[in-house]
mmCIF file of C-alpha atoms in Angstrom:
data_model
loop_
_atom_site.group_PDB
_atom_site.id
_atom_site.type_symbol
_atom_site.label_atom_id
_atom_site.label_comp_id
_atom_site.label_asym_id
_atom_site.label_seq_id
_atom_site.Cartn_x
_atom_site.Cartn_y
_atom_site.Cartn_z
ATOM 1 C CA ASN A 1 109.151 89.226 90.420
ATOM 2 C CA SER A 2 110.896 86.813 92.803
ATOM 3 C CA SER A 3 110.742 89.132 95.847
ATOM 4 C CA LYS A 4 106.970 89.530 95.446
ATOM 5 C CA ILE A 5 106.538 85.754 95.265
ATOM 6 C CA LEU A 6 108.623 85.408 98.446
ATOM 7 C CA PHE A 7 106.569 88.023 100.331
ATOM 8 C CA MET A 8 103.326 86.501 99.037
ATOM 9 C CA MET A 9 104.336 83.063 100.310
ATOM 10 C CA MET A 10 105.395 84.523 103.686
ATOM 11 C CA MET A 11 102.051 86.342 103.926
ATOM 12 C CA MET A 12 100.185 83.074 103.337
ATOM 13 C CA ILE A 13 102.426 81.228 105.826
ATOM 14 C CA GLY A 14 101.697 83.916 108.454
ATOM 15 C CA THR A 15 97.956 83.426 107.992
ATOM 16 C CA MET A 16 98.343 79.635 108.196
ATOM 17 C CA ILE A 17 100.381 79.947 111.426
ATOM 18 C CA THR A 18 97.578 82.057 112.945
ATOM 19 C CA ILE A 19 94.853 79.628 111.895
ATOM 20 C CA THR A 20 96.685 76.497 113.074
ATOM 21 C CA SER A 21 98.077 77.991 116.299
ATOM 22 C CA ASN A 22 96.901 76.502 119.603
ATOM 23 C CA SER A 23 97.878 79.544 121.711
ATOM 24 C CA TRP A 24 97.165 83.268 121.525
ATOM 25 C CA LEU A 25 100.890 84.065 121.459
ATOM 26 C CA GLY A 26 101.363 81.810 118.427
ATOM 27 C CA ALA A 27 98.394 83.484 116.737
ATOM 28 C CA TRP A 28 99.951 86.902 117.412
ATOM 29 C CA MET A 29 103.248 85.749 115.871
ATOM 30 C CA GLY A 30 101.413 84.579 112.740
ATOM 31 C CA LEU A 31 99.642 87.941 112.454
ATOM 32 C CA GLU A 32 102.991 89.768 112.724
ATOM 33 C CA ILE A 33 104.586 87.623 109.998
ATOM 34 C CA ASN A 34 101.541 88.259 107.827
ATOM 35 C CA LEU A 35 101.749 92.029 108.454
ATOM 36 C CA LEU A 36 105.488 92.361 107.796
ATOM 37 C CA SER A 37 105.261 90.437 104.511
ATOM 38 C CA PHE A 38 102.160 92.305 103.271
ATOM 39 C CA ILE A 39 103.689 95.801 103.690
ATOM 40 C CA PRO A 40 106.414 95.311 100.993
ATOM 41 C CA LEU A 41 103.664 94.119 98.625
ATOM 42 C CA LEU A 42 101.740 97.365 99.219
ATOM 43 C CA SER A 43 104.629 99.779 98.569
ATOM 44 C CA ASP A 44 105.330 100.728 94.969
ATOM 45 C CA ASN A 45 108.182 103.035 93.940
ATOM 46 C CA ASN A 46 106.175 104.506 91.065
ATOM 47 C CA ASN A 47 103.201 105.456 93.216
ATOM 48 C CA MET A 48 103.573 107.724 96.238
ATOM 49 C CA MET A 49 99.994 107.009 97.350
ATOM 50 C CA SER A 50 100.836 103.328 97.855
ATOM 51 C CA THR A 51 103.819 104.260 100.064
ATOM 52 C CA GLU A 52 101.513 106.416 102.178
ATOM 53 C CA SER A 53 98.961 103.582 102.311
ATOM 54 C CA SER A 54 101.590 101.053 103.428
ATOM 55 C CA LEU A 55 102.637 103.403 106.252
ATOM 56 C CA LYS A 56 98.986 103.881 107.334
ATOM 57 C CA TYR A 57 98.468 100.118 107.245
ATOM 58 C CA PHE A 58 101.600 99.493 109.316
ATOM 59 C CA LEU A 59 100.661 102.040 112.014
ATOM 60 C CA THR A 60 97.079 100.764 112.324
ATOM 61 C CA GLN A 61 98.057 97.107 112.405
ATOM 62 C CA ALA A 62 100.924 97.812 114.840
ATOM 63 C CA LEU A 63 98.428 99.468 117.201
ATOM 64 C CA ALA A 64 96.066 96.485 116.883
ATOM 65 C CA SER A 65 98.945 94.033 117.455
ATOM 66 C CA ALA A 66 100.110 95.944 120.552
ATOM 67 C CA VAL A 67 96.589 95.860 122.039
ATOM 68 C CA LEU A 68 96.276 92.162 121.143
ATOM 69 C CA LEU A 69 99.605 91.335 122.801
ATOM 70 C CA PHE A 70 98.628 93.373 125.874
ATOM 71 C CA SER A 71 95.357 91.437 126.270
ATOM 72 C CA VAL A 72 97.150 88.103 125.664
ATOM 73 C CA ILE A 73 99.677 88.944 128.434
ATOM 74 C CA LEU A 74 96.795 89.825 130.783
ATOM 75 C CA LEU A 75 95.148 86.521 129.911
ATOM 76 C CA MET A 76 98.367 84.577 130.616
ATOM 77 C CA LEU A 77 98.858 86.419 133.934
ATOM 78 C CA LYS A 78 95.320 85.539 134.943
ATOM 79 C CA ASN A 79 95.878 81.869 134.122
ATOM 80 C CA ASN A 80 99.355 81.558 135.684
ATOM 81 C CA ILE A 81 99.192 83.702 138.837
ATOM 82 C CA ASN A 82 95.421 83.442 139.416
ATOM 83 C CA MET A 83 95.081 87.207 139.407
ATOM 84 C CA GLU A 84 91.579 88.576 139.811
ATOM 85 C CA LEU A 85 91.165 90.133 136.394
ATOM 86 C CA ASN A 86 87.850 90.802 134.736
ATOM 87 C CA SER A 87 87.772 88.152 131.990
ATOM 88 C CA SER A 88 84.932 89.800 130.039
ATOM 89 C CA PHE A 89 86.873 93.092 129.934
ATOM 90 C CA ASN A 90 89.953 91.240 128.721
ATOM 91 C CA SER A 91 87.953 89.440 126.013
ATOM 92 C CA MET A 92 86.493 92.793 124.970
ATOM 93 C CA ILE A 93 89.984 94.276 124.478
ATOM 94 C CA LEU A 94 91.010 91.170 122.538
ATOM 95 C CA LEU A 95 87.949 91.335 120.282
ATOM 96 C CA SER A 96 88.409 95.093 119.713
ATOM 97 C CA SER A 97 91.979 94.561 118.503
ATOM 98 C CA LEU A 98 90.836 91.834 116.083
ATOM 99 C CA LEU A 99 87.989 94.023 114.778
ATOM 100 C CA LEU A 100 90.548 96.799 114.198
ATOM 101 C CA LYS A 101 92.742 94.350 112.275
ATOM 102 C CA SER A 102 89.854 93.236 110.052
ATOM 103 C CA GLY A 103 88.550 96.779 109.444
ATOM 104 C CA ALA A 104 85.094 96.279 110.959
ATOM 105 C CA ALA A 105 83.113 99.244 112.308
ATOM 106 C CA PRO A 106 83.556 101.130 114.631
ATOM 107 C CA PHE A 107 87.279 100.520 113.907
ATOM 108 C CA HIS A 108 86.918 101.029 110.149
ATOM 109 C CA PHE A 109 88.390 104.575 109.949
ATOM 110 C CA TRP A 110 91.641 103.468 108.253
ATOM 111 C CA PHE A 111 90.153 101.142 105.654
ATOM 112 C CA PRO A 112 88.613 103.419 102.928
ATOM 113 C CA ASN A 113 91.542 105.893 102.985
ATOM 114 C CA LEU A 114 93.998 103.013 102.726
ATOM 115 C CA MET A 115 92.142 101.452 99.781
ATOM 116 C CA GLU A 116 92.271 104.734 97.859
ATOM 117 C CA GLY A 117 96.067 104.499 97.461
ATOM 118 C CA LEU A 118 96.354 100.826 96.442
ATOM 119 C CA SER A 119 96.475 99.013 93.128
ATOM 120 C CA TRP A 120 93.539 96.712 92.405
ATOM 121 C CA MET A 121 95.397 93.483 93.141
ATOM 122 C CA ASN A 122 96.604 94.796 96.531
ATOM 123 C CA ALA A 123 93.089 96.044 97.258
ATOM 124 C CA LEU A 124 91.723 92.561 96.487
ATOM 125 C CA MET A 125 94.216 90.958 98.901
ATOM 126 C CA LEU A 126 93.282 93.487 101.587
ATOM 127 C CA MET A 127 89.557 92.820 101.096
ATOM 128 C CA THR A 128 89.822 89.024 101.054
ATOM 129 C CA TRP A 129 92.991 87.266 102.276
ATOM 130 C CA GLN A 130 93.801 89.730 105.065
ATOM 131 C CA LYS A 131 90.369 89.097 106.620
ATOM 132 C CA ILE A 132 90.901 85.351 107.145
ATOM 133 C CA ALA A 133 93.189 85.362 110.224
ATOM 134 C CA PRO A 134 91.358 88.034 112.320
ATOM 135 C CA LEU A 135 87.921 86.533 111.587
ATOM 136 C CA MET A 136 89.133 83.050 112.468
ATOM 137 C CA LEU A 137 90.427 84.374 115.817
ATOM 138 C CA ILE A 138 87.141 86.242 116.417
ATOM 139 C CA SER A 139 85.324 82.902 116.103
ATOM 140 C CA TYR A 140 87.217 81.644 119.189
ATOM 141 C CA LEU A 141 85.865 84.446 121.397
ATOM 142 C CA ASN A 142 82.493 84.398 123.090
ATOM 143 C CA MET A 143 81.625 88.104 123.218
ATOM 144 C CA LYS A 144 78.168 88.160 121.646
ATOM 145 C CA ASN A 145 77.143 91.669 122.750
ATOM 146 C CA LEU A 146 80.162 93.516 121.330
ATOM 147 C CA LEU A 147 79.986 91.386 118.177
ATOM 148 C CA ILE A 148 76.341 92.365 117.587
ATOM 149 C CA ILE A 149 77.214 96.079 118.038
ATOM 150 C CA SER A 150 80.026 95.693 115.489
ATOM 151 C CA ILE A 151 77.704 93.844 113.049
ATOM 152 C CA ILE A 152 75.065 96.599 113.214
ATOM 153 C CA LEU A 153 77.610 99.433 112.857
ATOM 154 C CA SER A 154 79.444 97.683 109.988
ATOM 155 C CA ALA A 155 76.186 97.145 108.104
ATOM 156 C CA ILE A 156 75.001 100.749 108.559
ATOM 157 C CA ILE A 157 78.361 102.497 107.948
ATOM 158 C CA GLY A 158 79.132 100.269 104.955
ATOM 159 C CA ALA A 159 75.764 101.141 103.414
ATOM 160 C CA LEU A 160 75.688 104.890 104.135
ATOM 161 C CA GLY A 161 79.393 105.469 103.460
ATOM 162 C CA GLY A 162 79.139 104.365 99.829
ATOM 163 C CA LEU A 163 76.224 106.653 98.926
ATOM 164 C CA ASN A 164 78.125 109.691 97.596
ATOM 165 C CA GLN A 165 81.352 108.023 96.492
ATOM 166 C CA THR A 166 82.765 108.561 93.013
ATOM 167 C CA SER A 167 85.950 106.548 93.598
ATOM 168 C CA LEU A 168 85.551 102.862 92.776
ATOM 169 C CA ARG A 169 88.134 101.829 95.360
ATOM 170 C CA LYS A 170 86.289 103.645 98.148
ATOM 171 C CA LEU A 171 83.021 102.178 96.882
ATOM 172 C CA MET A 172 84.526 98.684 97.123
ATOM 173 C CA ALA A 173 85.934 99.530 100.586
ATOM 174 C CA PHE A 174 82.535 100.516 101.988
ATOM 175 C CA SER A 175 80.988 97.503 100.258
ATOM 176 C CA SER A 176 83.617 95.359 102.019
ATOM 177 C CA ILE A 177 82.698 96.886 105.407
ATOM 178 C CA ASN A 178 79.031 96.095 104.736
ATOM 179 C CA HIS A 179 79.872 92.528 103.722
ATOM 180 C CA LEU A 180 82.024 92.235 106.844
ATOM 181 C CA GLY A 181 78.856 92.892 108.874
ATOM 182 C CA TRP A 182 77.235 89.929 107.107
ATOM 183 C CA MET A 183 80.333 87.778 107.644
ATOM 184 C CA LEU A 184 80.393 88.551 111.374
ATOM 185 C CA SER A 185 76.683 87.708 111.602
ATOM 186 C CA ALA A 186 77.402 84.399 109.809
ATOM 187 C CA LEU A 187 80.197 83.867 112.347
ATOM 188 C CA TYR A 188 77.708 84.642 115.121
ATOM 189 C CA VAL A 189 75.738 81.531 114.087
ATOM 190 C CA ASN A 190 78.534 79.105 113.136
ATOM 191 C CA GLU A 191 81.909 79.006 111.376
ATOM 192 C CA MET A 192 80.727 77.056 108.333
ATOM 193 C CA ASN A 193 78.316 79.831 107.321
ATOM 194 C CA TRP A 194 81.133 82.365 107.547
ATOM 195 C CA LEU A 195 83.396 80.237 105.355
ATOM 196 C CA ILE A 196 80.699 79.849 102.666
ATOM 197 C CA TYR A 197 79.960 83.588 102.697
ATOM 198 C CA PHE A 198 83.666 84.480 102.589
ATOM 199 C CA LEU A 199 84.344 82.209 99.589
ATOM 200 C CA PHE A 200 81.434 83.661 97.603
ATOM 201 C CA TYR A 201 82.409 87.233 98.507
ATOM 202 C CA SER A 202 86.051 86.613 97.508
ATOM 203 C CA PHE A 203 84.959 85.160 94.160
ATOM 204 C CA LEU A 204 82.649 88.088 93.327
ATOM 205 C CA SER A 205 85.240 90.673 94.447
ATOM 206 C CA PHE A 206 87.847 88.943 92.275
ATOM 207 C CA ILE A 207 85.627 89.193 89.167
ATOM 208 C CA LEU A 208 85.146 92.953 89.599
ATOM 209 C CA THR A 209 88.742 93.805 90.559
ATOM 210 C CA PHE A 210 90.029 91.608 87.704
ATOM 211 C CA LYS A 211 88.138 93.748 85.199
ATOM 212 C CA PHE A 212 88.904 97.057 86.922
ATOM 213 C CA ASN A 213 92.597 96.148 86.894
ATOM 214 C CA ILE A 214 92.688 95.214 83.207
ATOM 215 C CA PHE A 215 90.953 98.412 82.065
ATOM 216 C CA LYS A 216 92.609 100.601 84.754
ATOM 217 C CA LEU A 217 89.260 101.902 86.027
ATOM 218 C CA PHE A 218 89.363 103.931 89.247
ATOM 219 C CA HIS A 219 86.405 106.363 89.064
ATOM 220 C CA LEU A 220 82.717 106.171 88.163
ATOM 221 C CA ASN A 221 82.956 108.513 85.168
ATOM 222 C CA GLN A 222 85.447 106.069 83.615
ATOM 223 C CA LEU A 223 82.801 103.343 83.890
ATOM 224 C CA PHE A 224 80.222 105.494 82.139
ATOM 225 C CA SER A 225 82.483 106.583 79.266
ATOM 226 C CA SER A 226 84.140 103.179 78.652
ATOM 227 C CA PHE A 227 83.136 100.135 76.587
ATOM 228 C CA PHE A 228 81.556 101.912 73.615
ATOM 229 C CA ASN A 229 82.925 99.198 71.370
ATOM 230 C CA SER A 230 81.539 96.361 73.530
ATOM 231 C CA LYS A 231 78.124 96.736 75.135
ATOM 232 C CA SER A 232 78.218 93.116 76.350
ATOM 233 C CA LEU A 233 81.293 93.866 78.515
ATOM 234 C CA LYS A 234 79.504 96.873 79.986
ATOM 235 C CA PHE A 235 76.424 94.758 80.720
ATOM 236 C CA MET A 236 78.548 92.039 82.347
ATOM 237 C CA LEU A 237 80.383 94.572 84.521
ATOM 238 C CA PHE A 238 77.258 96.179 85.955
ATOM 239 C CA THR A 239 75.416 92.893 86.495
ATOM 240 C CA ASN A 240 78.481 91.638 88.407
ATOM 241 C CA LEU A 241 78.239 94.793 90.526
ATOM 242 C CA LEU A 242 74.595 93.939 91.292
ATOM 243 C CA SER A 243 75.625 90.350 92.055
ATOM 244 C CA LEU A 244 78.131 91.645 94.626
ATOM 245 C CA GLY A 245 75.322 93.726 96.142
ATOM 246 C CA GLY A 246 73.214 90.571 96.552
ATOM 247 C CA LEU A 247 70.377 91.067 94.053
ATOM 248 C CA PRO A 248 68.345 87.821 94.060
ATOM 249 C CA PRO A 249 68.657 86.404 90.508
ATOM 250 C CA PHE A 250 72.460 86.423 90.806
ATOM 251 C CA LEU A 251 74.976 84.303 92.703
ATOM 252 C CA GLY A 252 75.688 87.003 95.316
ATOM 253 C CA PHE A 253 72.256 86.413 96.838
ATOM 254 C CA LEU A 254 73.052 82.772 97.754
ATOM 255 C CA PRO A 255 75.380 83.437 100.770
ATOM 256 C CA LYS A 256 72.991 86.135 102.022
ATOM 257 C CA TRP A 257 70.133 83.654 101.673
ATOM 258 C CA ILE A 258 72.026 81.138 103.836
ATOM 259 C CA VAL A 259 72.767 83.760 106.528
ATOM 260 C CA ILE A 260 69.136 84.975 106.497
ATOM 261 C CA GLN A 261 67.921 81.404 106.997
ATOM 262 C CA GLN A 262 70.346 80.716 109.848
ATOM 263 C CA LEU A 263 69.587 83.999 111.656
ATOM 264 C CA THR A 264 65.864 83.258 111.337
ATOM 265 C CA LEU A 265 66.412 79.858 112.960
ATOM 266 C CA CYS A 266 68.274 81.625 115.817
ATOM 267 C CA ASN A 267 65.381 84.127 116.239
ATOM 268 C CA GLN A 268 67.684 87.085 115.528
ATOM 269 C CA TYR A 269 64.978 89.063 113.727
ATOM 270 C CA ASN A 270 66.077 92.557 114.797
ATOM 271 C CA LEU A 271 69.630 91.968 113.596
ATOM 272 C CA LEU A 272 68.308 90.497 110.347
ATOM 273 C CA ILE A 273 66.097 93.533 109.624
ATOM 274 C CA ILE A 274 69.071 95.913 110.080
ATOM 275 C CA LEU A 275 71.265 93.786 107.792
ATOM 276 C CA MET A 276 68.599 93.574 105.098
ATOM 277 C CA MET A 277 67.846 97.313 105.238
ATOM 278 C CA SER A 278 71.563 98.119 104.889
ATOM 279 C CA THR A 279 71.791 95.798 101.872
ATOM 280 C CA LEU A 280 68.826 97.591 100.290
ATOM 281 C CA ILE A 281 70.729 100.883 100.635
ATOM 282 C CA THR A 282 73.829 99.400 98.948
ATOM 283 C CA LEU A 283 71.640 97.993 96.176
ATOM 284 C CA TYR A 284 70.066 101.432 95.784
ATOM 285 C CA PHE A 285 73.365 103.098 94.912
ATOM 286 C CA TYR A 286 74.479 100.165 92.743
ATOM 287 C CA LEU A 287 71.208 100.352 90.802
ATOM 288 C CA ARG A 288 71.561 104.126 90.523
ATOM 289 C CA ILE A 289 75.013 103.659 88.970
ATOM 290 C CA CYS A 290 73.728 100.955 86.601
ATOM 291 C CA TYR A 291 70.692 103.046 85.608
ATOM 292 C CA SER A 292 72.919 106.036 84.828
ATOM 293 C CA ALA A 293 75.309 103.888 82.790
ATOM 294 C CA PHE A 294 72.629 102.162 80.702
ATOM 295 C CA MET A 295 69.938 104.840 80.312
ATOM 296 C CA LEU A 296 71.867 108.089 79.886
ATOM 297 C CA ASN A 297 73.396 108.897 76.525
ATOM 298 C CA TYR A 298 77.093 109.595 77.055
ATOM 299 C CA GLN A 299 79.086 111.259 74.295
ATOM 300 C CA GLU A 300 81.783 109.056 72.840
ATOM 301 C CA ASN A 301 85.211 110.631 73.250
ATOM 302 C CA ASN A 302 87.401 111.025 70.168
ATOM 303 C CA TRP A 303 90.490 109.736 71.977
ATOM 304 C CA ILE A 304 89.026 106.358 73.027
ATOM 305 C CA TYR A 305 91.167 103.664 71.482
ATOM 306 C CA LYS A 306 90.728 99.949 70.882
ATOM 307 C CA ILE A 307 90.989 98.110 74.205
ATOM 308 C CA ASN A 308 93.768 95.536 74.326
ATOM 309 C CA PHE A 309 91.931 92.622 75.899
ATOM 310 C CA ASN A 310 93.588 89.307 75.031
ATOM 311 C CA ASN A 311 91.588 86.139 74.408
ATOM 312 C CA PHE A 312 92.651 84.338 77.596
ATOM 313 C CA ASN A 313 91.581 87.236 79.862
ATOM 314 C CA MET A 314 88.377 87.644 77.875
ATOM 315 C CA ASN A 315 87.438 83.966 78.155
ATOM 316 C CA LEU A 316 88.351 83.836 81.846
ATOM 317 C CA TYR A 317 86.278 86.919 82.610
ATOM 318 C CA MET A 318 83.286 85.610 80.620
ATOM 319 C CA ILE A 319 83.384 82.223 82.403
ATOM 320 C CA PHE A 320 83.532 83.866 85.854
ATOM 321 C CA SER A 321 80.808 86.353 84.909
ATOM 322 C CA PHE A 322 78.568 83.544 83.677
ATOM 323 C CA MET A 323 79.062 81.735 87.003
ATOM 324 C CA SER A 324 78.282 84.963 88.877
ATOM 325 C CA LEU A 325 75.104 85.683 86.899
ATOM 326 C CA PHE A 326 73.631 82.199 86.555
ATOM 327 C CA GLY A 327 75.194 80.359 89.508
ATOM 328 C CA LEU A 328 72.138 80.782 91.759
ATOM 329 C CA MET A 329 69.793 79.437 89.086
ATOM 330 C CA THR A 330 72.080 76.428 88.516
ATOM 331 C CA VAL A 331 72.284 75.715 92.266
ATOM 332 C CA SER A 332 68.497 76.060 92.584
ATOM 333 C CA ILE A 333 67.910 73.625 89.695
ATOM 334 C CA ILE A 334 70.403 71.122 91.189
#
């Protein structure tokens, strides 16, 4: 689809403009280009939920952009006319608008509801690519106190919010909020840690959404009743879920390990305990799902048909899954 390729390229260009901009106004322009090219990608004529989601996304991001522009104008007035404005208050408004754009707590209210109406590929873009520009701008601000509050709230809300979810998209949304807490804490130390964590998180999210998209899985009961003809696929899926949660033998533990080490060096023990406890809660509900899927005997439905899973997709998924499961061991050996 040529229009989708055009909007995708414009979305990427918008993010690049934001990252490479040397002024706040330029960064705001990049965010607007990114927003206006992502909305057509969200809307789908065949799905009314996606149209609703695109409208929700537009309204939330428009509010965040308006607040961002307001704080940028205040900042420019302060610099040009030497007005006596409280710079910490201005930075706080600026940071709040960027946290709203990225979907971090306490500005997370729009994120799970939005995810519920999206296709898996759009959900993946929202969880990964759309986080780059706001997080990069957050790294320019020096508001440690508000950032720590957001880290703690993101970790706790992301962990507790996913406990009673049956929708896979909402589960991934709350998992994303929890991971965002870890990403902000990596950003708290230095930008390189955030980049490493973000790349690993994007890779692991891609593996799961790739499989969910192929098999059109949207709810937990579909996970339990699927893959009767291939137990290895079922095993791979749930171990990838544990890898995303950060269980130590798998690759998902490596970025968390790096962040834990860096926070320890910075003597941020209280923050580290909260992050680790929240991760234990997320692992609890992932393990509960995996235990139910493997240990309980589900009746095979008569209408289950042979899954059309071509060789290329199969090989690609197996390679990525192998990297996810044994990547940490390989890195440790190296």
